[in-house]
Amino acid sequence: MPAITLVGAQWGDEGKGKATDLVGNRVDYVVRYQGGNNAGHTVVIGDQKYALHLLPAGILSPDVVPVIANGVVIDPAVLFEELRGLRERGVSTERLLISANAHMIMPYHRALDKVTERFLGKGRIGTTGRGIGPTYADKISRTGIRVQDMFDPKILRQKLELALHDKNQVLTKVFNRRGVELEQVFDEYMEYAEELRPFVADTSLELNRALDAGKTVYLEGSQGTLLDIDHGTYPFVTSSSPTSGGACAGAGIGPTRIDKVVGIIKAYTTRVGSGPFPTELHDEWGDWLRQKGGEYGVTTGRNRRCGWFDAPIARYATRINGITDFFLTKLDVLSGLERIPVCVGYQANGTRYDEIPMTQTEFHHAVPVYEYLDGWNEDISHARAFEELPKTAQAYVRTLEEMAGAPMSAIGVGPGRDQTLELRSLV
Ligand code: IMP
């Protein structure tokens, strides 16, 4: 089996950690290919809950090589903190590989993320404030600092000088903040270099060799399709490509090596941060979903915005990513509803849309058109086979599958490792 890509099909937080953990034991490599510590994966193993922000969920499976690939942005302090936390809980971390080409989040990136958001006021993106956007901006402007630069003090100093030349102007003169001290950052990052060194590798070469040797590589996306810089609800997006195309560039693997694209999709919809969200509920049903689904951000602790399932979004995700299989998560959260609204299209400015409208303005004004599916009252968290689900829950899944345009190959009925119904093997 060659490479498999996993992508979030909505606005992130679909439960990707659980999906990765499910296949984690059956693959050889788990690779993060974009984003940074803006992500939040929760994995529950037995009575232990792990919240991962930067490390691939595969770090929890002892036979898997976890990889932070070139497309990721790394905050070294967060990386070491996360590694320390896992080691203290008995998780071995030496297998981790980090790409020499990944970019570093620097203190001025964090500072700029925060001040820019404040400056935007009502127009803010609602970023996680971790410096993700400014780090990717520097990468594209070719003024970024990469992992490999940590190992050449002369280069690191030169690049820092170049970056700080205008960053400090912006921080002090535009935003009236304190500038960043070159020597202080230099010393701090030189210290990180020694800690980083044992993990650093040519991860693209390693992954391609692994594929040549018949190993299985699992590419784990963070965030989700609608947070993609190109295909998401721009500008209310993250600054990288979580979609399956981004997996190739972000890991250094050719598209012909990817065999399956698994879309993780929640049985309803959530998003954090600003931006359009047609099925968002502003009433007590929104609170009901939030409380029942535990919809609070893993990274920022923010309340997630909640709404019903949106079929045009699911179809869009299938199309943009070439999804071959869906993993439907949190079906158990919907137990107890008499009827479940599912968005099948939108109305905007007097026009009916069956797909996501072409422009952001239209999407902002999109009012969902709902179909109502029968609900169920039973607690389904103990079901271990599709046939054990109530008939109406089975019909809900089948209808979503038809609307989304790809098979629901796995279904989550609770947070635990064993609370997954696998209809078709994902590996
Ligand atoms: P940034 O990625 O911190 O720049 O934030 C940009 C947008 O992406 C904001 O709306 C964030 O709330 C959202 N975002 C970033 N990471 C995640 C995630 O892991 N789950 C859900 N939303 C995210």
GROMACS .gro file of C-alpha atoms and ligand atoms in nm:
model
  450
    1MET     CA    1   0.000   0.000   0.000
    2PRO     CA    2   0.156   0.335  -0.098
    3ALA     CA    3   0.075   0.674   0.055
    4ILE     CA    4  -0.256   0.776   0.210
    5THR     CA    5  -0.352   1.137   0.273
    6LEU     CA    6  -0.587   1.247   0.546
    7VAL     CA    7  -0.758   1.584   0.518
    8GLY     CA    8  -1.012   1.778   0.718
    9ALA     CA    9  -1.323   1.820   0.502
   10GLN     CA   10  -1.472   2.121   0.684
   11TRP     CA   11  -1.310   2.400   0.889
   12GLY     CA   12  -1.080   2.178   1.094
   13ASP     CA   13  -1.141   2.007   1.429
   14GLU     CA   14  -1.318   1.718   1.256
   15GLY     CA   15  -1.145   1.463   1.479
   16LYS     CA   16  -0.838   1.391   1.270
   17GLY     CA   17  -0.635   1.274   1.570
   18LYS     CA   18  -0.878   0.988   1.621
   19ALA     CA   19  -0.862   0.889   1.256
   20THR     CA   20  -0.484   0.899   1.251
   21ASP     CA   21  -0.470   0.698   1.568
   22LEU     CA   22  -0.701   0.436   1.415
   23VAL     CA   23  -0.465   0.370   1.128
   24GLY     CA   24  -0.156   0.471   1.324
   25ASN     CA   25  -0.076   0.114   1.419
   26ARG     CA   26  -0.107  -0.012   1.064
   27VAL     CA   27   0.124   0.232   0.889
   28ASP     CA   28   0.498   0.287   0.902
   29TYR     CA   29   0.519   0.666   0.884
   30VAL     CA   30   0.281   0.942   0.998
   31VAL     CA   31   0.370   1.276   0.842
   32ARG     CA   32   0.255   1.630   0.914
   33TYR     CA   33   0.286   1.832   0.595
   34GLN     CA   34   0.159   2.183   0.679
   35GLY     CA   35   0.056   2.417   0.959
   36GLY     CA   36   0.223   2.439   1.294
   37ASN     CA   37   0.114   2.457   1.655
   38ASN     CA   38  -0.212   2.619   1.547
   39ALA     CA   39  -0.344   2.263   1.517
   40GLY     CA   40  -0.495   2.060   1.796
   41HIS     CA   41  -0.540   1.687   1.784
   42THR     CA   42  -0.696   1.507   2.076
   43VAL     CA   43  -0.628   1.137   2.102
   44VAL     CA   44  -0.786   0.925   2.374
   45ILE     CA   45  -0.612   0.597   2.456
   46GLY     CA   46  -0.771   0.406   2.743
   47ASP     CA   47  -0.813   0.659   3.023
   48GLN     CA   48  -0.534   0.878   2.886
   49LYS     CA   49  -0.608   1.189   2.681
   50TYR     CA   50  -0.332   1.344   2.470
   51ALA     CA   51  -0.361   1.690   2.315
   52LEU     CA   52  -0.106   1.734   2.039
   53HIS     CA   53  -0.044   2.065   1.865
   54LEU     CA   54   0.265   2.022   1.657
   55LEU     CA   55   0.366   1.657   1.671
   56PRO     CA   56   0.200   1.406   1.438
   57ALA     CA   57  -0.049   1.183   1.617
   58GLY     CA   58   0.168   0.887   1.509
   59ILE     CA   59   0.409   0.969   1.790
   60LEU     CA   60   0.176   0.773   2.019
   61SER     CA   61   0.220   0.449   1.823
   62PRO     CA   62   0.552   0.284   1.910
   63ASP     CA   63   0.608   0.122   1.569
   64VAL     CA   64   0.544   0.435   1.366
   65VAL     CA   65   0.801   0.691   1.253
   66PRO     CA   66   0.650   1.036   1.309
   67VAL     CA   67   0.767   1.302   1.064
   68ILE     CA   68   0.744   1.681   1.065
   69ALA     CA   69   0.791   1.752   0.696
   70ASN     CA   70   0.912   2.056   0.502
   71GLY     CA   71   0.568   2.220   0.474
   72VAL     CA   72   0.532   2.263   0.851
   73VAL     CA   73   0.632   2.572   1.050
   74ILE     CA   74   0.800   2.493   1.381
   75ASP     CA   75   0.804   2.685   1.707
   76PRO     CA   76   1.100   2.514   1.877
   77ALA     CA   77   0.994   2.602   2.232
   78VAL     CA   78   0.655   2.441   2.171
   79LEU     CA   79   0.814   2.138   2.006
   80PHE     CA   80   1.045   2.069   2.301
   81GLU     CA   81   0.768   2.130   2.552
   82GLU     CA   82   0.542   1.883   2.373
   83LEU     CA   83   0.821   1.625   2.349
   84ARG     CA   84   0.903   1.666   2.719
   85GLY     CA   85   0.537   1.627   2.815
   86LEU     CA   86   0.512   1.300   2.621
   87ARG     CA   87   0.838   1.161   2.761
   88GLU     CA   88   0.714   1.232   3.114
   89ARG     CA   89   0.412   1.017   3.035
   90GLY     CA   90   0.631   0.734   2.911
   91VAL     CA   91   0.589   0.793   2.536
   92SER     CA   92   0.911   0.738   2.345
   93THR     CA   93   0.999   1.026   2.113
   94GLU     CA   94   1.338   0.936   1.960
   95ARG     CA   95   1.184   0.814   1.635
   96LEU     CA   96   1.075   1.165   1.537
   97LEU     CA   97   1.217   1.304   1.210
   98ILE     CA   98   1.215   1.674   1.126
   99SER     CA   99   1.278   1.817   0.780
  100ALA     CA  100   1.583   2.038   0.738
  101ASN     CA  101   1.366   2.253   0.507
  102ALA     CA  102   1.084   2.326   0.753
  103HIS     CA  103   1.058   2.691   0.852
  104MET     CA  104   1.104   2.823   1.205
  105ILE     CA  105   0.853   3.038   1.387
  106MET     CA  106   1.051   3.325   1.536
  107PRO     CA  107   0.955   3.555   1.826
  108TYR     CA  108   0.882   3.841   1.583
  109HIS     CA  109   0.633   3.621   1.396
  110ARG     CA  110   0.432   3.568   1.713
  111ALA     CA  111   0.451   3.939   1.797
  112LEU     CA  112   0.337   4.038   1.447
  113ASP     CA  113   0.050   3.786   1.445
  114LYS     CA  114  -0.090   3.939   1.762
  115VAL     CA  115  -0.049   4.307   1.673
  116THR     CA  116  -0.185   4.261   1.322
  117GLU     CA  117  -0.496   4.093   1.458
  118ARG     CA  118  -0.547   4.373   1.707
  119PHE     CA  119  -0.503   4.629   1.432
  120LEU     CA  120  -0.764   4.455   1.212
  121GLY     CA  121  -1.027   4.505   1.485
  122LYS     CA  122  -1.364   4.383   1.360
  123GLY     CA  123  -1.204   4.253   1.041
  124ARG     CA  124  -0.971   4.020   1.231
  125ILE     CA  125  -0.918   3.664   1.110
  126GLY     CA  126  -0.935   3.517   1.458
  127THR     CA  127  -0.595   3.351   1.424
  128THR     CA  128  -0.456   3.129   1.694
  129GLY     CA  129  -0.191   3.396   1.760
  130ARG     CA  130   0.093   3.146   1.722
  131GLY     CA  131   0.278   3.334   1.448
  132ILE     CA  132   0.170   3.097   1.171
  133GLY     CA  133   0.067   3.356   0.910
  134PRO     CA  134   0.376   3.579   0.946
  135THR     CA  135   0.606   3.273   0.928
  136TYR     CA  136   0.450   3.155   0.602
  137ALA     CA  137   0.455   3.513   0.472
  138ASP     CA  138   0.834   3.520   0.526
  139LYS     CA  139   0.868   3.181   0.361
  140ILE     CA  140   0.696   3.313   0.048
  141SER     CA  141   0.891   3.640   0.064
  142ARG     CA  142   1.210   3.431   0.085
  143THR     CA  143   1.316   3.588   0.413
  144GLY     CA  144   1.225   3.288   0.629
  145ILE     CA  145   1.459   3.093   0.855
  146ARG     CA  146   1.473   2.719   0.807
  147VAL     CA  147   1.571   2.436   1.038
  148GLN     CA  148   1.899   2.389   0.850
  149ASP     CA  149   1.994   2.752   0.915
  150MET     CA  150   2.022   2.666   1.285
  151PHE     CA  151   2.332   2.462   1.204
  152ASP     CA  152   2.526   2.743   1.039
  153PRO     CA  153   2.570   3.028   1.289
  154LYS     CA  154   2.700   3.266   1.023
  155ILE     CA  155   2.399   3.211   0.799
  156LEU     CA  156   2.158   3.230   1.093
  157ARG     CA  157   2.300   3.565   1.199
  158GLN     CA  158   2.287   3.700   0.842
  159LYS     CA  159   1.928   3.591   0.792
  160LEU     CA  160   1.825   3.730   1.128
  161GLU     CA  161   1.986   4.063   1.048
  162LEU     CA  162   1.797   4.078   0.721
  163ALA     CA  163   1.465   3.980   0.877
  164LEU     CA  164   1.495   4.209   1.177
  165HIS     CA  165   1.587   4.505   0.962
  166ASP     CA  166   1.227   4.553   0.854
  167LYS     CA  167   1.046   4.353   1.125
  168ASN     CA  168   1.175   4.586   1.394
  169GLN     CA  169   1.078   4.890   1.188
  170VAL     CA  170   0.725   4.755   1.158
  171LEU     CA  171   0.699   4.654   1.523
  172THR     CA  172   0.831   4.983   1.659
  173LYS     CA  173   0.718   5.240   1.402
  174VAL     CA  174   0.389   5.097   1.276
  175PHE     CA  175   0.265   4.919   1.586
  176ASN     CA  176   0.447   5.108   1.859
  177ARG     CA  177   0.583   4.786   2.014
  178ARG     CA  178   0.926   4.693   2.136
  179GLY     CA  179   1.164   4.560   1.872
  180VAL     CA  180   1.333   4.220   1.893
  181GLU     CA  181   1.696   4.198   2.009
  182LEU     CA  182   1.911   4.019   1.751
  183GLU     CA  183   2.163   3.876   2.000
  184GLN     CA  184   1.890   3.746   2.226
  185VAL     CA  185   1.710   3.561   1.944
  186PHE     CA  186   2.038   3.437   1.803
  187ASP     CA  187   2.147   3.287   2.139
  188GLU     CA  188   1.805   3.137   2.203
  189TYR     CA  189   1.792   2.966   1.863
  190MET     CA  190   2.153   2.847   1.881
  191GLU     CA  191   2.054   2.662   2.196
  192TYR     CA  192   1.758   2.503   2.021
  193ALA     CA  193   1.992   2.390   1.743
  194GLU     CA  194   2.161   2.134   1.965
  195GLU     CA  195   1.832   1.996   2.084
  196LEU     CA  196   1.696   1.980   1.728
  197ARG     CA  197   1.999   1.818   1.567
  198PRO     CA  198   1.929   1.449   1.646
  199PHE     CA  199   1.587   1.468   1.480
  200VAL     CA  200   1.678   1.648   1.158
  201ALA     CA  201   1.676   1.456   0.830
  202ASP     CA  202   1.610   1.478   0.457
  203THR     CA  203   1.254   1.365   0.517
  204SER     CA  204   1.150   1.373   0.149
  205LEU     CA  205   1.430   1.130   0.064
  206GLU     CA  206   1.345   0.913   0.365
  207LEU     CA  207   0.975   0.898   0.272
  208ASN     CA  208   1.038   0.821  -0.094
  209ARG     CA  209   1.281   0.545   0.001
  210ALA     CA  210   1.026   0.408   0.244
  211LEU     CA  211   0.763   0.400  -0.032
  212ASP     CA  212   1.011   0.227  -0.265
  213ALA     CA  213   1.057  -0.036   0.003
  214GLY     CA  214   0.682  -0.099   0.018
  215LYS     CA  215   0.622   0.084   0.347
  216THR     CA  216   0.303   0.274   0.416
  217VAL     CA  217   0.312   0.650   0.457
  218TYR     CA  218   0.025   0.838   0.612
  219LEU     CA  219   0.012   1.210   0.541
  220GLU     CA  220  -0.179   1.386   0.813
  221GLY     CA  221  -0.327   1.727   0.730
  222SER     CA  222  -0.414   1.982   0.994
  223GLN     CA  223  -0.696   2.239   0.988
  224GLY     CA  224  -0.939   2.172   0.702
  225THR     CA  225  -1.039   2.225   0.340
  226LEU     CA  226  -1.223   2.551   0.404
  227LEU     CA  227  -0.921   2.692   0.589
  228ASP     CA  228  -0.698   2.631   0.286
  229ILE     CA  229  -0.518   2.944   0.164
  230ASP     CA  230  -0.637   2.882  -0.194
  231HIS     CA  231  -0.960   2.690  -0.156
  232GLY     CA  232  -1.092   2.811   0.178
  233THR     CA  233  -1.303   3.106   0.282
  234TYR     CA  234  -1.025   3.357   0.213
  235PRO     CA  235  -0.915   3.571   0.394
  236PHE     CA  236  -1.058   3.380   0.692
  237VAL     CA  237  -0.820   3.092   0.639
  238THR     CA  238  -0.488   2.962   0.759
  239SER     CA  239  -0.171   3.041   0.563
  240SER     CA  240  -0.096   2.697   0.420
  241SER     CA  241  -0.260   2.425   0.208
  242PRO     CA  242  -0.424   2.157   0.421
  243THR     CA  243  -0.586   2.011   0.108
  244SER     CA  244  -0.448   1.698  -0.054
  245GLY     CA  245  -0.248   1.892  -0.314
  246GLY     CA  246  -0.061   2.054  -0.027
  247ALA     CA  247   0.036   1.711   0.101
  248CYS     CA  248   0.262   1.646  -0.199
  249ALA     CA  249   0.440   1.982  -0.182
  250GLY     CA  250   0.453   1.977   0.197
  251ALA     CA  251   0.606   1.630   0.222
  252GLY     CA  252   0.808   1.604  -0.098
  253ILE     CA  253   0.611   1.313  -0.243
  254GLY     CA  254   0.478   1.299  -0.599
  255PRO     CA  255   0.099   1.285  -0.651
  256THR     CA  256   0.125   0.953  -0.833
  257ARG     CA  257   0.235   0.788  -0.509
  258ILE     CA  258  -0.084   0.876  -0.327
  259ASP     CA  259  -0.337   0.601  -0.332
  260LYS     CA  260  -0.615   0.716  -0.104
  261VAL     CA  261  -0.743   1.046   0.025
  262VAL     CA  262  -0.944   1.015   0.344
  263GLY     CA  263  -1.167   1.311   0.431
  264ILE     CA  264  -1.249   1.354   0.797
  265ILE     CA  265  -1.594   1.500   0.838
  266LYS     CA  266  -1.806   1.570   1.143
  267ALA     CA  267  -2.172   1.467   1.150
  268TYR     CA  268  -2.242   1.840   1.199
  269THR     CA  269  -2.024   2.148   1.140
  270THR     CA  270  -1.799   2.367   1.356
  271ARG     CA  271  -1.550   2.644   1.303
  272VAL     CA  272  -1.335   2.870   1.519
  273GLY     CA  273  -1.228   3.219   1.423
  274SER     CA  274  -1.411   3.459   1.194
  275GLY     CA  275  -1.562   3.412   0.849
  276PRO     CA  276  -1.875   3.286   0.677
  277PHE     CA  277  -2.051   2.977   0.810
  278PRO     CA  278  -2.400   2.936   0.657
  279THR     CA  279  -2.539   2.667   0.891
  280GLU     CA  280  -2.413   2.833   1.211
  281LEU     CA  281  -2.670   2.822   1.490
  282HIS     CA  282  -2.703   3.128   1.708
  283ASP     CA  283  -2.977   2.976   1.922
  284GLU     CA  284  -2.997   2.710   2.194
  285TRP     CA  285  -2.926   2.435   1.940
  286GLY     CA  286  -2.582   2.583   1.884
  287ASP     CA  287  -2.520   2.561   2.261
  288TRP     CA  288  -2.662   2.209   2.262
  289LEU     CA  289  -2.415   2.092   1.995
  290ARG     CA  290  -2.125   2.275   2.167
  291GLN     CA  291  -2.195   2.118   2.504
  292LYS     CA  292  -2.277   1.771   2.378
  293GLY     CA  293  -1.986   1.766   2.136
  294GLY     CA  294  -1.738   1.932   2.374
  295GLU     CA  295  -1.674   2.191   2.106
  296TYR     CA  296  -1.404   2.398   2.269
  297GLY     CA  297  -1.071   2.457   2.093
  298VAL     CA  298  -0.782   2.224   2.187
  299THR     CA  299  -0.527   2.495   2.112
  300THR     CA  300  -0.695   2.816   2.223
  301GLY     CA  301  -0.983   2.693   2.443
  302ARG     CA  302  -1.219   2.915   2.240
  303ASN     CA  303  -1.585   2.819   2.199
  304ARG     CA  304  -1.630   2.665   1.857
  305ARG     CA  305  -1.913   2.799   1.644
  306CYS     CA  306  -2.158   2.514   1.578
  307GLY     CA  307  -2.412   2.431   1.307
  308TRP     CA  308  -2.577   2.150   1.113
  309PHE     CA  309  -2.416   1.934   0.845
  310ASP     CA  310  -2.359   2.118   0.520
  311ALA     CA  311  -2.372   1.889   0.214
  312PRO     CA  312  -2.236   2.138  -0.044
  313ILE     CA  313  -1.928   2.174   0.177
  314ALA     CA  314  -1.884   1.797   0.187
  315ARG     CA  315  -1.913   1.778  -0.194
  316TYR     CA  316  -1.669   2.064  -0.230
  317ALA     CA  317  -1.418   1.881  -0.010
  318THR     CA  318  -1.459   1.568  -0.221
  319ARG     CA  319  -1.393   1.766  -0.536
  320ILE     CA  320  -1.096   1.974  -0.414
  321ASN     CA  321  -0.918   1.685  -0.246
  322GLY     CA  322  -1.023   1.390  -0.462
  323ILE     CA  323  -1.156   1.221  -0.149
  324THR     CA  324  -1.185   0.844  -0.188
  325ASP     CA  325  -1.321   0.768   0.161
  326PHE     CA  326  -1.481   0.962   0.441
  327PHE     CA  327  -1.435   0.911   0.813
  328LEU     CA  328  -1.755   1.044   0.970
  329THR     CA  329  -1.691   1.155   1.329
  330LYS     CA  330  -1.908   1.237   1.632
  331LEU     CA  331  -2.225   1.070   1.507
  332ASP     CA  332  -2.309   0.993   1.874
  333VAL     CA  333  -2.340   1.366   1.949
  334LEU     CA  334  -2.659   1.381   1.739
  335SER     CA  335  -2.844   1.117   1.947
  336GLY     CA  336  -3.162   1.255   2.103
  337LEU     CA  337  -3.288   1.465   1.812
  338GLU     CA  338  -3.629   1.400   1.664
  339ARG     CA  339  -3.536   1.544   1.326
  340ILE     CA  340  -3.191   1.644   1.203
  341PRO     CA  341  -3.158   1.937   0.963
  342VAL     CA  342  -2.907   1.887   0.680
  343CYS     CA  343  -2.816   2.176   0.452
  344VAL     CA  344  -2.863   2.075   0.086
  345GLY     CA  345  -2.807   2.413  -0.082
  346TYR     CA  346  -2.830   2.787  -0.025
  347GLN     CA  347  -3.033   3.090  -0.113
  348ALA     CA  348  -2.845   3.414  -0.166
  349ASN     CA  349  -2.973   3.736  -0.320
  350GLY     CA  350  -3.272   3.556  -0.471
  351THR     CA  351  -3.065   3.279  -0.634
  352ARG     CA  352  -3.058   2.912  -0.536
  353TYR     CA  353  -2.714   2.750  -0.513
  354ASP     CA  354  -2.657   2.374  -0.501
  355GLU     CA  355  -2.281   2.415  -0.467
  356ILE     CA  356  -2.067   2.663  -0.273
  357PRO     CA  357  -2.117   2.997  -0.452
  358MET     CA  358  -1.826   3.126  -0.657
  359THR     CA  359  -1.767   3.449  -0.467
  360GLN     CA  360  -1.709   3.517  -0.102
  361THR     CA  361  -1.977   3.788  -0.102
  362GLU     CA  362  -2.238   3.536  -0.216
  363PHE     CA  363  -2.117   3.283   0.040
  364HIS     CA  364  -2.139   3.547   0.313
  365HIS     CA  365  -2.504   3.597   0.229
  366ALA     CA  366  -2.586   3.228   0.180
  367VAL     CA  367  -2.890   3.114   0.378
  368PRO     CA  368  -2.908   2.736   0.411
  369VAL     CA  369  -3.186   2.532   0.254
  370TYR     CA  370  -3.256   2.238   0.484
  371GLU     CA  371  -3.386   1.887   0.444
  372TYR     CA  372  -3.494   1.714   0.765
  373LEU     CA  373  -3.382   1.357   0.834
  374ASP     CA  374  -3.525   1.134   1.105
  375GLY     CA  375  -3.324   1.124   1.426
  376TRP     CA  376  -3.276   0.855   1.694
  377ASN     CA  377  -3.286   0.845   2.071
  378GLU     CA  378  -3.064   0.550   2.147
  379ASP     CA  379  -2.715   0.593   2.293
  380ILE     CA  380  -2.503   0.468   2.002
  381SER     CA  381  -2.165   0.499   2.173
  382HIS     CA  382  -2.157   0.122   2.241
  383ALA     CA  383  -2.225   0.021   1.880
  384ARG     CA  384  -1.935  -0.167   1.725
  385ALA     CA  385  -2.085  -0.248   1.384
  386PHE     CA  386  -2.287  -0.042   1.137
  387GLU     CA  387  -2.579  -0.285   1.171
  388GLU     CA  388  -2.594  -0.212   1.545
  389LEU     CA  389  -2.688   0.149   1.475
  390PRO     CA  390  -3.059   0.238   1.480
  391LYS     CA  391  -3.211   0.227   1.131
  392THR     CA  392  -3.254   0.606   1.124
  393ALA     CA  393  -2.886   0.660   1.214
  394GLN     CA  394  -2.791   0.422   0.932
  395ALA     CA  395  -3.013   0.620   0.695
  396TYR     CA  396  -2.854   0.948   0.815
  397VAL     CA  397  -2.509   0.811   0.729
  398ARG     CA  398  -2.620   0.676   0.392
  399THR     CA  399  -2.785   1.006   0.297
  400LEU     CA  400  -2.474   1.204   0.391
  401GLU     CA  401  -2.265   0.964   0.187
  402GLU     CA  402  -2.482   1.015  -0.120
  403MET     CA  403  -2.474   1.392  -0.081
  404ALA     CA  404  -2.099   1.403  -0.015
  405GLY     CA  405  -2.008   1.189  -0.314
  406ALA     CA  406  -1.774   0.938  -0.148
  407PRO     CA  407  -1.828   0.637   0.082
  408MET     CA  408  -1.838   0.676   0.460
  409SER     CA  409  -1.576   0.412   0.531
  410ALA     CA  410  -1.546   0.472   0.905
  411ILE     CA  411  -1.780   0.617   1.165
  412GLY     CA  412  -1.689   0.756   1.506
  413VAL     CA  413  -1.939   0.696   1.786
  414GLY     CA  414  -1.729   0.828   2.076
  415PRO     CA  415  -1.384   0.963   2.157
  416GLY     CA  416  -1.225   0.629   2.256
  417ARG     CA  417  -0.986   0.428   2.042
  418ASP     CA  418  -1.239   0.144   2.021
  419GLN     CA  419  -1.542   0.362   1.940
  420THR     CA  420  -1.505   0.345   1.563
  421LEU     CA  421  -1.704   0.141   1.313
  422GLU     CA  422  -1.482   0.059   1.018
  423LEU     CA  423  -1.692  -0.029   0.715
  424ARG     CA  424  -1.402  -0.040   0.471
  425SER     CA  425  -1.038  -0.061   0.566
  426LEU     CA  426  -0.873   0.279   0.549
  427VAL     CA  427  -0.528   0.130   0.497
  428IMP     P1  428  -0.390   3.071   1.204
  428IMP     O1  429  -0.378   2.936   1.143
  428IMP     O2  430  -0.347   3.077   1.347
  428IMP     O3  431  -0.325   3.178   1.120
  428IMP     O4  432  -0.547   3.110   1.205
  428IMP     C1  433  -0.619   3.131   1.083
  428IMP     C2  434  -0.759   3.071   1.093
  428IMP     O5  435  -0.750   2.929   1.097
  428IMP     C3  436  -0.837   3.110   1.219
  428IMP     O6  437  -0.974   3.118   1.186
  428IMP     C4  438  -0.813   2.993   1.312
  428IMP     O7  439  -0.915   2.981   1.409
  428IMP     C5  440  -0.817   2.879   1.212
  428IMP     N1  441  -0.742   2.760   1.258
  428IMP     C6  442  -0.609   2.743   1.263
  428IMP     N2  443  -0.580   2.619   1.306
  428IMP     C7  444  -0.696   2.557   1.330
  428IMP     C8  445  -0.730   2.425   1.374
  428IMP     O8  446  -0.646   2.339   1.399
  428IMP     N3  447  -0.862   2.399   1.383
  428IMP     C9  448  -0.956   2.489   1.351
  428IMP     N4  449  -0.929   2.612   1.310
  428IMP    C10  450  -0.800   2.646   1.298
   0.00000   0.00000   0.00000
